[in-house]
Amino acid sequence: MLENVSLRPYNTFGIDVNARYFKECLNLEELRELLPFLRQNAFVVSGGGSNLLFTKDFPGLFLKNNLRGIREIERSNREVIIEAGAGENWHEFVLYCVEKGFGGIENLSLIPGCVGASPMQNIGAYGVEIKDTFEYLDALEIATGELKRFNLDDCAFGYRESVFKRALKNQYIICSVAFRLSLHPTLNTSYGVIEAELAKMNVLEPTLKDVSNAVIRIRQSKLPDPQHLGNAGSFFKNPVVEAEVLANIATNYPKVPSYPASDGMVKLAAGWLIEQAGWKGKKMGAVGVHELQALVLVNFGGARGSEVFELSQRIVDDVEATFGVRLEREVNIF
Ligand code: EPU
């Protein structure tokens, strides 16, 4: 175990704080050896560091989960079950599946982070969430050292939600995740921007690779690359509100975008609310709101995490004052 390690390379915001302890685990045995320590100390488990904001030095253990390996578990005429280690890079895993002709996660191309983090918040984009192809995951129970299998229902997936963020928070370390992918995929291009991008690419009969490429092009055109501009993707979740809240907003803003959600609720676009409140492209010292996608907060270089947090608080307050809607952060704050 290392001590007092800078986390700058380990969070996509590029915030320079120290972790009191640091350990990278490459296999299950190394994880098991750490369990007594995890039972006694604060810790954060991270794969790609793409959903974390550190506002101060972290007083516990930063555990980089780097369990690797991709294997085929089962295959029929129609489907294949593929299992990947938690430390596999998500996008590389998607590309591996696309190359092999395994369909179901191509719309999730270029999402930063690792496979192990994908179920934590049921990552999603362009009409697809991982719960749609999720088969099972294996996770190490910290209290007992047992490897337990979680099936779809056990994970309680919701919009950017799972049991691992709620009832079972900090109780398990996800070791591997398996997906049921199709050998004869039906492509999901219904999301308007994908259709438009495929048309721009002059693709009439898209393949898995074409859809993946379209998603990559869309994301690259709107979302900043953390290698060049520190960020953690969407900083806020899209708020789910009562239909009446939407109706109130629509009286002044007839074009307000909204999507149906469960139980008669509606989902609003946080990026739109933030833009209408005047924050898109705004800079505050070393931090700011991305000029092309208002859901993304960025570190222009050398920012402290507390500055990002303060900016996010001002946005939350302003959006609430303007629209009566309280935004929730998607990024985990430490
Ligand atoms: N919009 C604006 N201004 C903005 C941004 C968006 O008016 O600055 C409007 C758009 O015009 C559109 C609506 O808001 O009408 C929705 O925008 P978009 O389709 O770009 O998606 P999003 O709701 O902003 C969500 C996910 C993204 C995911 C995209 C595509 C969340 C919190 N974010 O963004 O996920 O890539 O849909 O499916 O659900 C992430 O989680 O890190 C992430 C990038």
PDB file of C-alpha atoms and ligand atoms in Angstrom, residues 124-126 159-160 191 219 222-223 232-234 236-238 257 259 269 271-272 275 280 292-295 330, ligand 1:
ATOM      1  CA  GLY A 124     -26.818   5.004 -20.415  1.00  0.00           C
ATOM      2  CA  ALA A 125     -26.837   7.013 -23.612  1.00  0.00           C
ATOM      3  CA  TYR A 126     -28.820   7.336 -26.832  1.00  0.00           C
ATOM      4  CA  TYR A 159     -32.090   5.951 -14.151  1.00  0.00           C
ATOM      5  CA  ARG A 160     -28.414   6.347 -13.134  1.00  0.00           C
ATOM      6  CA  TYR A 191     -32.643   8.406 -31.082  1.00  0.00           C
ATOM      7  CA  ARG A 219     -19.992  12.496 -28.362  1.00  0.00           C
ATOM      8  CA  LYS A 222     -20.354  17.853 -27.923  1.00  0.00           C
ATOM      9  CA  LEU A 223     -18.492  16.371 -24.979  1.00  0.00           C
ATOM     10  CA  ALA A 232     -16.733  14.041 -15.458  1.00  0.00           C
ATOM     11  CA  GLY A 233     -19.378  13.906 -18.201  1.00  0.00           C
ATOM     12  CA  SER A 234     -22.857  14.930 -17.073  1.00  0.00           C
ATOM     13  CA  PHE A 236     -26.135  16.529 -12.912  1.00  0.00           C
ATOM     14  CA  LYS A 237     -28.899  14.000 -13.471  1.00  0.00           C
ATOM     15  CA  ASN A 238     -31.857  14.911 -15.627  1.00  0.00           C
ATOM     16  CA  PRO A 257     -37.814  19.450 -23.904  1.00  0.00           C
ATOM     17  CA  TYR A 259     -39.460  12.796 -21.937  1.00  0.00           C
ATOM     18  CA  ALA A 269     -33.254  18.012 -19.661  1.00  0.00           C
ATOM     19  CA  GLY A 271     -28.686  20.822 -19.815  1.00  0.00           C
ATOM     20  CA  TRP A 272     -31.587  22.837 -21.187  1.00  0.00           C
ATOM     21  CA  GLU A 275     -28.631  26.870 -20.500  1.00  0.00           C
ATOM     22  CA  LYS A 280     -23.859  27.709 -20.663  1.00  0.00           C
ATOM     23  CA  LEU A 292     -21.409  22.954 -26.126  1.00  0.00           C
ATOM     24  CA  GLN A 293     -23.180  20.934 -23.399  1.00  0.00           C
ATOM     25  CA  ALA A 294     -24.330  22.743 -20.262  1.00  0.00           C
ATOM     26  CA  LEU A 295     -24.562  19.515 -18.239  1.00  0.00           C
ATOM     27  CA  GLU A 330     -24.681  12.629 -10.742  1.00  0.00           C
TER      28      GLU A 330
HETATM   29  N1  EPU B   1     -29.851  20.760 -24.178  1.00  0.00           N
HETATM   30  C1  EPU B   1     -29.794  22.137 -24.184  1.00  0.00           C
HETATM   31  N2  EPU B   1     -28.634  22.732 -23.825  1.00  0.00           N
HETATM   32  C2  EPU B   1     -27.529  22.034 -23.480  1.00  0.00           C
HETATM   33  C3  EPU B   1     -27.592  20.622 -23.459  1.00  0.00           C
HETATM   34  C4  EPU B   1     -28.777  20.007 -23.817  1.00  0.00           C
HETATM   35  O1  EPU B   1     -30.771  22.819 -24.500  1.00  0.00           O
HETATM   36  O2  EPU B   1     -26.513  22.638 -23.178  1.00  0.00           O
HETATM   37  C5  EPU B   1     -31.105  20.111 -24.612  1.00  0.00           C
HETATM   38  C6  EPU B   1     -30.934  19.417 -25.961  1.00  0.00           C
HETATM   39  O3  EPU B   1     -31.185  20.284 -27.027  1.00  0.00           O
HETATM   40  C7  EPU B   1     -31.986  18.337 -25.871  1.00  0.00           C
HETATM   41  C8  EPU B   1     -31.987  17.968 -24.396  1.00  0.00           C
HETATM   42  O4  EPU B   1     -31.424  19.061 -23.704  1.00  0.00           O
HETATM   43  O5  EPU B   1     -33.248  18.821 -26.207  1.00  0.00           O
HETATM   44  C9  EPU B   1     -31.220  16.686 -24.090  1.00  0.00           C
HETATM   45  O6  EPU B   1     -29.873  16.821 -24.502  1.00  0.00           O
HETATM   46  P1  EPU B   1     -28.979  15.570 -24.980  1.00  0.00           P
HETATM   47  O7  EPU B   1     -29.744  14.685 -25.888  1.00  0.00           O
HETATM   48  O8  EPU B   1     -27.669  16.105 -25.406  1.00  0.00           O
HETATM   49  O9  EPU B   1     -28.798  14.660 -23.692  1.00  0.00           O
HETATM   50  P2  EPU B   1     -28.693  15.019 -22.141  1.00  0.00           P
HETATM   51  O10 EPU B   1     -30.014  14.758 -21.512  1.00  0.00           O
HETATM   52  O11 EPU B   1     -28.112  16.370 -21.979  1.00  0.00           O
HETATM   53  C10 EPU B   1     -28.099  12.553 -21.490  1.00  0.00           C
HETATM   54  C11 EPU B   1     -27.096  11.844 -20.621  1.00  0.00           C
HETATM   55  C12 EPU B   1     -25.759  11.760 -21.319  1.00  0.00           C
HETATM   56  C13 EPU B   1     -25.950  11.011 -22.622  1.00  0.00           C
HETATM   57  C14 EPU B   1     -26.991  11.768 -23.472  1.00  0.00           C
HETATM   58  C15 EPU B   1     -27.321  11.060 -24.755  1.00  0.00           C
HETATM   59  C16 EPU B   1     -27.765  12.279 -18.326  1.00  0.00           C
HETATM   60  C17 EPU B   1     -27.484  13.012 -17.074  1.00  0.00           C
HETATM   61  N3  EPU B   1     -26.962  12.546 -19.362  1.00  0.00           N
HETATM   62  O12 EPU B   1     -27.650  13.893 -21.649  1.00  0.00           O
HETATM   63  O13 EPU B   1     -24.890  11.013 -20.490  1.00  0.00           O
HETATM   64  O14 EPU B   1     -24.730  10.899 -23.332  1.00  0.00           O
HETATM   65  O15 EPU B   1     -28.218  11.882 -22.716  1.00  0.00           O
HETATM   66  O16 EPU B   1     -28.143   9.982 -24.525  1.00  0.00           O
HETATM   67  O17 EPU B   1     -28.697  11.468 -18.370  1.00  0.00           O
HETATM   68  C18 EPU B   1     -23.257  11.192 -18.767  1.00  0.00           C
HETATM   69  O18 EPU B   1     -24.067  10.629 -18.025  1.00  0.00           O
HETATM   70  O19 EPU B   1     -22.102  11.508 -18.363  1.00  0.00           O
HETATM   71  C19 EPU B   1     -23.643  11.521 -20.109  1.00  0.00           C
HETATM   72  C20 EPU B   1     -22.881  12.268 -20.904  1.00  0.00           C
END
